[in-house]
Short mmCIF file of C-alpha atoms in Angstrom, two decimals:
data_model
loop_
_atom_site.label_atom_id
_atom_site.label_comp_id
_atom_site.label_asym_id
_atom_site.label_seq_id
_atom_site.Cartn_x
_atom_site.Cartn_y
_atom_site.Cartn_z
CA MET R 1 -2.10 -17.92 -0.24
CA ILE R 2 -4.84 -20.45 -0.57
CA ASP R 3 -5.97 -22.34 -3.65
CA TYR R 4 -9.50 -21.03 -4.06
CA LYS R 5 -10.55 -23.91 -6.29
CA THR R 6 -9.83 -26.53 -3.60
CA ALA R 7 -10.31 -24.47 -0.43
CA THR R 8 -12.68 -25.65 2.27
CA LYS R 9 -15.60 -23.49 3.38
CA GLN R 10 -13.70 -22.73 6.58
CA GLN R 11 -10.63 -21.58 4.62
CA LEU R 12 -12.81 -19.40 2.39
CA LEU R 13 -14.51 -17.82 5.39
CA ALA R 14 -11.13 -17.09 6.98
CA GLU R 15 -9.97 -15.52 3.72
CA PHE R 16 -13.18 -13.47 3.56
CA GLU R 17 -12.46 -12.15 7.07
CA ARG R 18 -8.85 -11.32 6.11
CA LEU R 19 -9.96 -9.43 3.00
CA LYS R 20 -12.64 -7.54 4.94
CA LYS R 21 -10.01 -6.32 7.41
CA LEU R 22 -7.50 -5.50 4.70
CA SER R 23 -10.10 -3.60 2.65
CA LYS R 24 -11.84 -2.03 5.67
CA ASP R 25 -15.18 -3.43 4.53
CA SER R 26 -17.96 -4.89 6.67
CA GLY R 27 -18.87 -7.52 4.08
CA PHE R 28 -22.50 -6.75 4.92
CA PHE R 29 -24.68 -9.65 3.63
CA THR R 30 -22.10 -10.73 1.03
CA LYS R 31 -20.63 -13.91 2.52
CA LYS R 32 -22.60 -16.13 0.11
CA GLU R 33 -21.20 -14.20 -2.85
CA PHE R 34 -17.64 -14.71 -1.63
CA LEU R 35 -18.26 -18.43 -1.13
CA HIS R 36 -19.36 -18.53 -4.80
CA PHE R 37 -16.05 -17.02 -6.01
CA PRO R 38 -14.21 -20.37 -6.49
CA GLU R 39 -16.84 -21.42 -9.03
CA ILE R 40 -16.09 -18.46 -11.28
CA ALA R 41 -12.40 -17.89 -10.55
CA MET R 42 -9.83 -18.41 -13.26
CA SER R 43 -7.07 -20.89 -12.46
CA ASP R 44 -4.50 -18.28 -11.39
CA GLU R 45 -6.94 -15.67 -10.08
CA THR R 46 -6.62 -14.39 -6.53
CA PRO R 47 -8.65 -11.73 -4.70
CA ILE R 48 -6.73 -8.62 -3.67
CA ALA R 49 -9.53 -6.65 -2.01
CA ILE R 50 -13.30 -6.57 -1.54
CA SER R 51 -16.04 -4.01 -1.19
CA SER R 52 -19.79 -4.22 -0.76
CA GLY R 53 -22.70 -1.89 -1.37
CA HIS R 54 -25.89 -1.32 -3.31
CA MET R 55 -26.26 -1.18 -7.07
CA ASP R 56 -29.56 -1.38 -8.96
CA GLY R 57 -31.44 -1.92 -5.69
CA LYS R 58 -29.42 -5.03 -4.76
CA THR R 59 -26.53 -5.73 -2.41
CA TRP R 60 -23.37 -6.61 -4.36
CA LEU R 61 -19.95 -7.87 -3.45
CA ILE R 62 -17.12 -6.37 -5.50
CA ILE R 63 -13.99 -8.49 -5.68
CA LEU R 64 -10.77 -6.99 -7.02
CA THR R 65 -8.54 -9.79 -8.30
CA ASN R 66 -5.19 -9.87 -10.03
CA HIS R 67 -7.06 -9.98 -13.39
CA ARG R 68 -10.40 -8.25 -13.06
CA VAL R 69 -13.07 -6.59 -10.96
CA ILE R 70 -16.02 -8.89 -10.34
CA PHE R 71 -19.46 -7.75 -9.19
CA LEU R 72 -21.51 -10.57 -7.61
CA ASP R 73 -25.11 -10.63 -6.38
CA LYS R 74 -26.35 -14.05 -5.35
CA GLY R 75 -29.91 -12.94 -4.56
CA MET R 76 -31.79 -13.54 -1.33
CA PHE R 77 -32.91 -17.08 -2.08
CA PHE R 78 -31.75 -18.01 -5.59
CA GLY R 79 -30.20 -16.67 -8.76
CA LEU R 80 -26.89 -15.09 -9.55
CA LYS R 81 -25.92 -11.84 -11.23
CA GLN R 82 -22.31 -11.43 -12.24
CA ILE R 83 -20.39 -8.67 -13.98
CA ALA R 84 -16.67 -9.14 -14.67
CA ILE R 85 -14.44 -6.38 -16.00
CA ASN R 86 -10.84 -7.03 -17.04
CA LEU R 87 -8.49 -4.57 -15.37
CA SER R 88 -7.15 -3.49 -18.76
CA HIS R 89 -10.68 -2.43 -19.80
CA ILE R 90 -11.28 -0.08 -16.86
CA SER R 91 -11.01 3.53 -17.98
CA SER R 92 -11.55 5.14 -14.58
CA VAL R 93 -12.28 4.39 -10.95
CA GLY R 94 -13.32 6.90 -8.35
CA GLY R 95 -14.95 7.26 -5.02
CA GLN R 96 -16.78 9.70 -2.85
CA THR R 97 -17.25 9.64 0.91
CA LYS R 98 -20.23 11.12 2.68
CA ILE R 99 -21.21 11.36 6.35
CA LEU R 100 -21.88 7.67 6.93
CA PHE R 101 -21.33 5.88 3.65
CA GLY R 102 -19.58 6.35 0.36
CA GLN R 103 -19.79 5.58 -3.32
CA ILE R 104 -17.49 3.76 -5.75
CA VAL R 105 -17.72 4.40 -9.49
CA ILE R 106 -15.99 2.20 -12.06
CA ALA R 107 -16.15 3.01 -15.78
CA ALA R 108 -15.27 0.44 -18.42
CA ASP R 109 -16.20 -0.36 -22.00
CA GLY R 110 -18.75 2.46 -22.21
CA HIS R 111 -20.56 1.45 -18.99
CA THR R 112 -20.48 3.13 -15.60
CA TYR R 113 -21.01 1.01 -12.48
CA THR R 114 -22.00 3.03 -9.42
CA VAL R 115 -22.06 1.28 -6.07
CA GLU R 116 -23.78 3.22 -3.27
CA ASN R 117 -23.84 2.70 0.50
CA VAL R 118 -20.25 1.47 0.58
CA ASP R 119 -18.56 1.53 3.99
CA LYS R 120 -17.05 5.01 4.22
CA ASP R 121 -13.68 3.66 5.39
CA ASN R 122 -13.56 1.23 2.45
CA VAL R 123 -13.91 3.71 -0.43
CA ILE R 124 -10.39 5.12 -0.57
CA PRO R 125 -8.45 1.89 0.13
CA PHE R 126 -10.51 -0.09 -2.39
CA THR R 127 -10.32 2.52 -5.18
CA ASN R 128 -6.59 2.94 -4.57
CA MET R 129 -6.04 -0.82 -4.82
CA VAL R 130 -8.00 -0.90 -8.10
CA LYS R 131 -5.84 1.93 -9.45
CA GLU R 132 -2.65 0.12 -8.36
CA ALA R 133 -3.85 -3.09 -10.00
CA MET R 134 -4.68 -1.23 -13.22
CA GLU R 135 -1.24 0.39 -13.23
CA ALA R 136 0.48 -2.96 -12.63
CA VAL R 137 -1.39 -4.48 -15.56
CA LYS R 138 -0.32 -1.55 -17.77
CA GLN R 139 3.31 -1.84 -16.67
CA ASN R 140 3.58 -5.61 -16.63
CA GLY R 141 1.00 -6.64 -19.13
CA THR R 142 0.40 -9.59 -16.79
CA ASN R 143 -1.09 -9.73 -13.30
CA THR R 144 -0.79 -7.91 -9.98
CA GLN R 145 0.91 -10.41 -7.70
CA GLN R 146 3.30 -7.76 -6.48
CA ILE R 147 0.35 -5.67 -5.28
CA GLN R 148 -1.08 -8.71 -3.52
CA GLN R 149 2.25 -9.23 -1.78
CA GLN R 150 2.46 -5.54 -0.86
CA ASN R 151 -1.06 -5.62 0.61
CA ALA R 152 -0.35 -8.90 2.40
CA ASN R 153 2.66 -7.27 4.04
CA ASN R 154 0.26 -4.75 5.58
CA ASP R 155 -1.91 -7.50 7.10
CA PRO R 156 -1.04 -7.59 10.83
CA TYR R 157 -2.05 -11.24 11.20
CA GLU R 158 0.30 -12.37 8.44
CA ARG R 159 3.11 -10.24 9.88
CA LEU R 160 2.56 -11.84 13.30
CA GLU R 161 2.63 -15.32 11.75
CA LYS R 162 5.95 -14.54 10.06
CA LEU R 163 7.39 -13.24 13.33
CA ALA R 164 6.25 -16.36 15.18
CA THR R 165 7.96 -18.52 12.56
CA LEU R 166 11.19 -16.54 12.94
CA LYS R 167 11.01 -16.98 16.72
CA GLU R 168 10.35 -20.73 16.42
CA LYS R 169 13.37 -21.12 14.15
CA GLY R 170 15.54 -19.23 16.64
CA ILE R 171 16.23 -16.37 14.24
CA ILE R 172 14.83 -13.80 16.67
CA THR R 173 14.61 -13.88 20.46
CA GLU R 174 11.46 -13.80 22.59
CA GLU R 175 12.23 -10.16 23.49
CA GLU R 176 12.58 -9.19 19.81
CA PHE R 177 9.34 -11.05 19.04
CA GLN R 178 7.46 -9.23 21.81
CA ALA R 179 8.85 -5.84 20.74
CA GLN R 180 7.84 -6.35 17.08
CA LYS R 181 4.45 -7.76 18.13
CA ALA R 182 3.78 -4.60 20.18
CA LYS R 183 4.65 -2.43 17.16
CA ILE R 184 2.36 -4.40 14.85
CA LEU R 185 -0.57 -4.36 17.26
CA GLY R 186 0.06 -0.66 17.78
#
């Protein structure tokens, strides 16, 4: 995992791409919001998943971290709107899919945040990851690093990197590497 506070723009963009794939989100017009994340991140805070959509007539990036859900809207030319909700304060999270797009609803502290025009394929994975993070906070009373690790294990690029390392160290053969690579790439 990268240190978001010291990461280069290139590292942040690569991480944005990884999270988009993991979360099945297009990241439509939200790159600038993700690049702003290191400025607001807590010292041990790491994104687990992302989503994007419309709320209050604006395009927002939603970042699920190991501590909270953060809504960011950087505006077209200037300004910043930010809403941060601690995972322990979320009372419910839900989603709905429609023909082309979906909707994510998060309720916390007497407020309901409804994000429309979410990528249809992103709704269920993102809401499930929020629920898992909430449950981990309830069980552990700490953070959700185990969920991050579980989700990272599903990332085909990270799995391929691990396989390549095993091959380089001579732990697995070229044939074993190729067989596992074929399984991962499906």
